[in-house]
C-alpha angles and dihedrals in degrees: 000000000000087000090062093040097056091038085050088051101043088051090054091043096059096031104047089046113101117269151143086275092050103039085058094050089053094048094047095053093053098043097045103008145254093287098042083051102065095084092063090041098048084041084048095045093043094043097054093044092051087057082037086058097036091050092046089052097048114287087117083060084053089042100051091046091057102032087172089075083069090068100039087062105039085049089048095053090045086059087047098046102045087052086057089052096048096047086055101039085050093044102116076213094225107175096224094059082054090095099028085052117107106257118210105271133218088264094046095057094044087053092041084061107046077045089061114085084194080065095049089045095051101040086049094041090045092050091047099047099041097023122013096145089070095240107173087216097058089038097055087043093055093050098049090047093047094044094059092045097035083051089042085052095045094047089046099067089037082060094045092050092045077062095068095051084098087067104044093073094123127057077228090071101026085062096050095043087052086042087049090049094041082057092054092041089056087043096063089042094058089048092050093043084059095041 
């Protein structure tokens, strides 16, 4: 039972931390709502586990053999990124466009993910941690209890962001909550790009 409960907490740790993953999930869900959002969160949460899996069954030893996949990668979710933050920063924020604007979708959130080299630390340093002999039983175990806290995460600052909708009742603050996203957005750019 301490096994779970370490891998339980080792999944919260790292998935309810902010993120790209979550940033867009908060501004989705104030932008389009809780329910809207949960594409992005189930596509975020399915993407991860299947890198998590992937990871547990080899794909560190493939990692570690080409490190310049790593970069590849990392390079790959700044461009990403700073395109997200761009789109939002640039967004007029009129109200009515709220429910005609594109909303993150399932695949989105999965290549947000395998963008995201907090995800490929997590899911490397998680294997190696829970299950670094490449059991298929730990490895399976790991993933089902990190999908249904990494969901719960997710879904928790699209919650929190659905929350905010009350206060974006004006372009004027529409424009200054994506601005604000788009910031943190650029921030965590600029710590994966040191990283």
């Amino acid at each position: 039972m301490s096994m779970f409960a370490s891998m339980a907490a080792f999944a919260l740790a790292t998935s309810i931390s902010p993120g790209p993953v979550n940033v867009v999930a908060l501004g989705s869900g104030a932008r389009h709502g809780f329910t809207a959002s949960l594409a992005h969160v189930t596509g975020a949460t399915t993407g991860f586990c299947l890198l998590l899996v992937l990871a547990g069954l080899g794909l560190h030893e493939a990692v570690a053999a080409w490190p310049q996949v790593t970069n590849v990668v990392r390079w790959a979710g700044v461009v990403f990124l700073l395109y997200m933050a761009w789109k939002l920063a640039s967004d007029a924020g009129e109200l009515d466009a709220g429910e005609t604007a594109a909303r993150p979708t399932m695949l989105q959130g999965a290549a947000l993910q395998w963008l995201s080299p907090k995800a490929w630390l997590a899911a490397l340093a998680g294997m190696g941690t829970y299950a670094s002999d490449g059991a298929a039983s730990a490895v399976w175990l790991f993933a089902a209890i990190y999908f249904v806290v990494c969901w719960l995460s997710i879904a928790a600052w699209a919650w929190a962001g659905s929350r905010l909708q009350v206060y974006l009742r004006t372009p004027r603050r529409v424009r200054v909550f994506n601005r604000t996203m788009a910031g943190m957005l650029v921030a965590s750019v600029v710590w994966l790009a040191a990283a």
